[in-house]
Short mmCIF file of C-alpha atoms and ligand atoms in Angstrom, two decimals:
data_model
loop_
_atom_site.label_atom_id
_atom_site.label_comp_id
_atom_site.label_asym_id
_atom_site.label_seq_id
_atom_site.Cartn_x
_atom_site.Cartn_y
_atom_site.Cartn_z
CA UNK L 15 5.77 -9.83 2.42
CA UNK L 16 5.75 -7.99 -1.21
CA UNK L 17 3.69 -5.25 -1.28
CA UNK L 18 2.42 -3.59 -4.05
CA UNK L 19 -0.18 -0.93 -5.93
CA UNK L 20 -1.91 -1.77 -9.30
CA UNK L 21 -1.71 1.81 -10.75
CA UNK L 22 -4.44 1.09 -13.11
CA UNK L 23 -6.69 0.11 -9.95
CA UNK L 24 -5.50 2.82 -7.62
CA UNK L 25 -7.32 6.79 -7.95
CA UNK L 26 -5.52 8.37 -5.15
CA UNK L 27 -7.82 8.44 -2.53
CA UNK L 28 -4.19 8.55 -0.62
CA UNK L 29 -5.62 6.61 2.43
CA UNK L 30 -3.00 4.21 2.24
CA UNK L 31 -0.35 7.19 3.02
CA UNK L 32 -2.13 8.07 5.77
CA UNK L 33 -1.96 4.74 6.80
CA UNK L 34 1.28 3.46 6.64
CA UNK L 35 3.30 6.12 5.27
CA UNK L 36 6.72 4.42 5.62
CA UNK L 37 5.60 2.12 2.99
CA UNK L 38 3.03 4.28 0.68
CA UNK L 39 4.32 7.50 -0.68
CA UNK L 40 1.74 9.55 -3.06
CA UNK L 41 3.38 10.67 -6.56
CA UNK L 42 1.39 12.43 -9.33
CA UNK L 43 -2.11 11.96 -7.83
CA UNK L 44 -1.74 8.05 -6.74
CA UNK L 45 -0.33 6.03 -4.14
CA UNK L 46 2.79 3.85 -4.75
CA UNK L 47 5.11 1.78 -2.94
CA UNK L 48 8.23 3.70 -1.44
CA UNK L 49 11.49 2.69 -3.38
CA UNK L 50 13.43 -0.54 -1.37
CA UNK L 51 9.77 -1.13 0.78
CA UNK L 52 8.63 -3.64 -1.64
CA UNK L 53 9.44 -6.05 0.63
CA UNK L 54 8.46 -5.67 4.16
CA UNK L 55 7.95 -7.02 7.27
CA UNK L 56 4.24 -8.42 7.81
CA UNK L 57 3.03 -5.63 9.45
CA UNK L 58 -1.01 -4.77 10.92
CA UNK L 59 -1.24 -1.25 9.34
CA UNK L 60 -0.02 -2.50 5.86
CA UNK L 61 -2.76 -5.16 5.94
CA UNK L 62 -5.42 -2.52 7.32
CA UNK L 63 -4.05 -0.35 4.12
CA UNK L 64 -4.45 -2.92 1.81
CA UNK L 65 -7.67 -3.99 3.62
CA UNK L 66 -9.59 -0.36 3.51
CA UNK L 67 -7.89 0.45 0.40
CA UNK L 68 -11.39 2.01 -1.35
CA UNK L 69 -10.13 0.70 -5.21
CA UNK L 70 -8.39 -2.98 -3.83
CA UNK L 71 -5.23 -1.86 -5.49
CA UNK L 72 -2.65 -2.71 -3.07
CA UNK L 73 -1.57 -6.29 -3.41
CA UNK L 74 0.31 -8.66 -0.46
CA UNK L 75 2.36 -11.82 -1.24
CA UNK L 76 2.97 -13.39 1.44
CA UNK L 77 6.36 -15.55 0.70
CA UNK L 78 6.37 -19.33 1.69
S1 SF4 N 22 -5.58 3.68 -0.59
FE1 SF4 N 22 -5.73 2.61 -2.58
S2 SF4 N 22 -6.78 4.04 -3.95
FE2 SF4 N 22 -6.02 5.21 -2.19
S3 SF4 N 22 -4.00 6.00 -2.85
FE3 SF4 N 22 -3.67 4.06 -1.74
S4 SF4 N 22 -3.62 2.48 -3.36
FE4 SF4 N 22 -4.58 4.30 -4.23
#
């Protein structure tokens, strides 16, 4: 599963962190993907991050 975090959607409510935080790391204000955790296994609190996110700025592909 690719995750990732528009940063032009995201305004740092850093939920996401809170979340999952060996996946979401907060830089400068917003949240981001940790380096090398792009790709990750399909986990529930990544999809309940990207669910509650408040701005719908974190993306999952799911690969085929
Ligand atoms: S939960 Fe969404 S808005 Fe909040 S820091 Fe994470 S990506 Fe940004």
């Amino acid at each position: 599963m690719k995750v990732s975090v528009d940063p032009g959607l995201c305004y740092g409510s850093a939920e996401c962190v809170h979340r999952a935080p060996s996946v979401f790391a907060f830089e400068d204000g917003y949240g981001t993907v940790r380096p090398g955790r792009e790709d990750t296994e399909d986990d529930p609190l990544i999809r309940e991050a990207a669910e509650r996110c408040p701005s719908q700025a974190i993306t999952l592909a799911v690969a085929e």
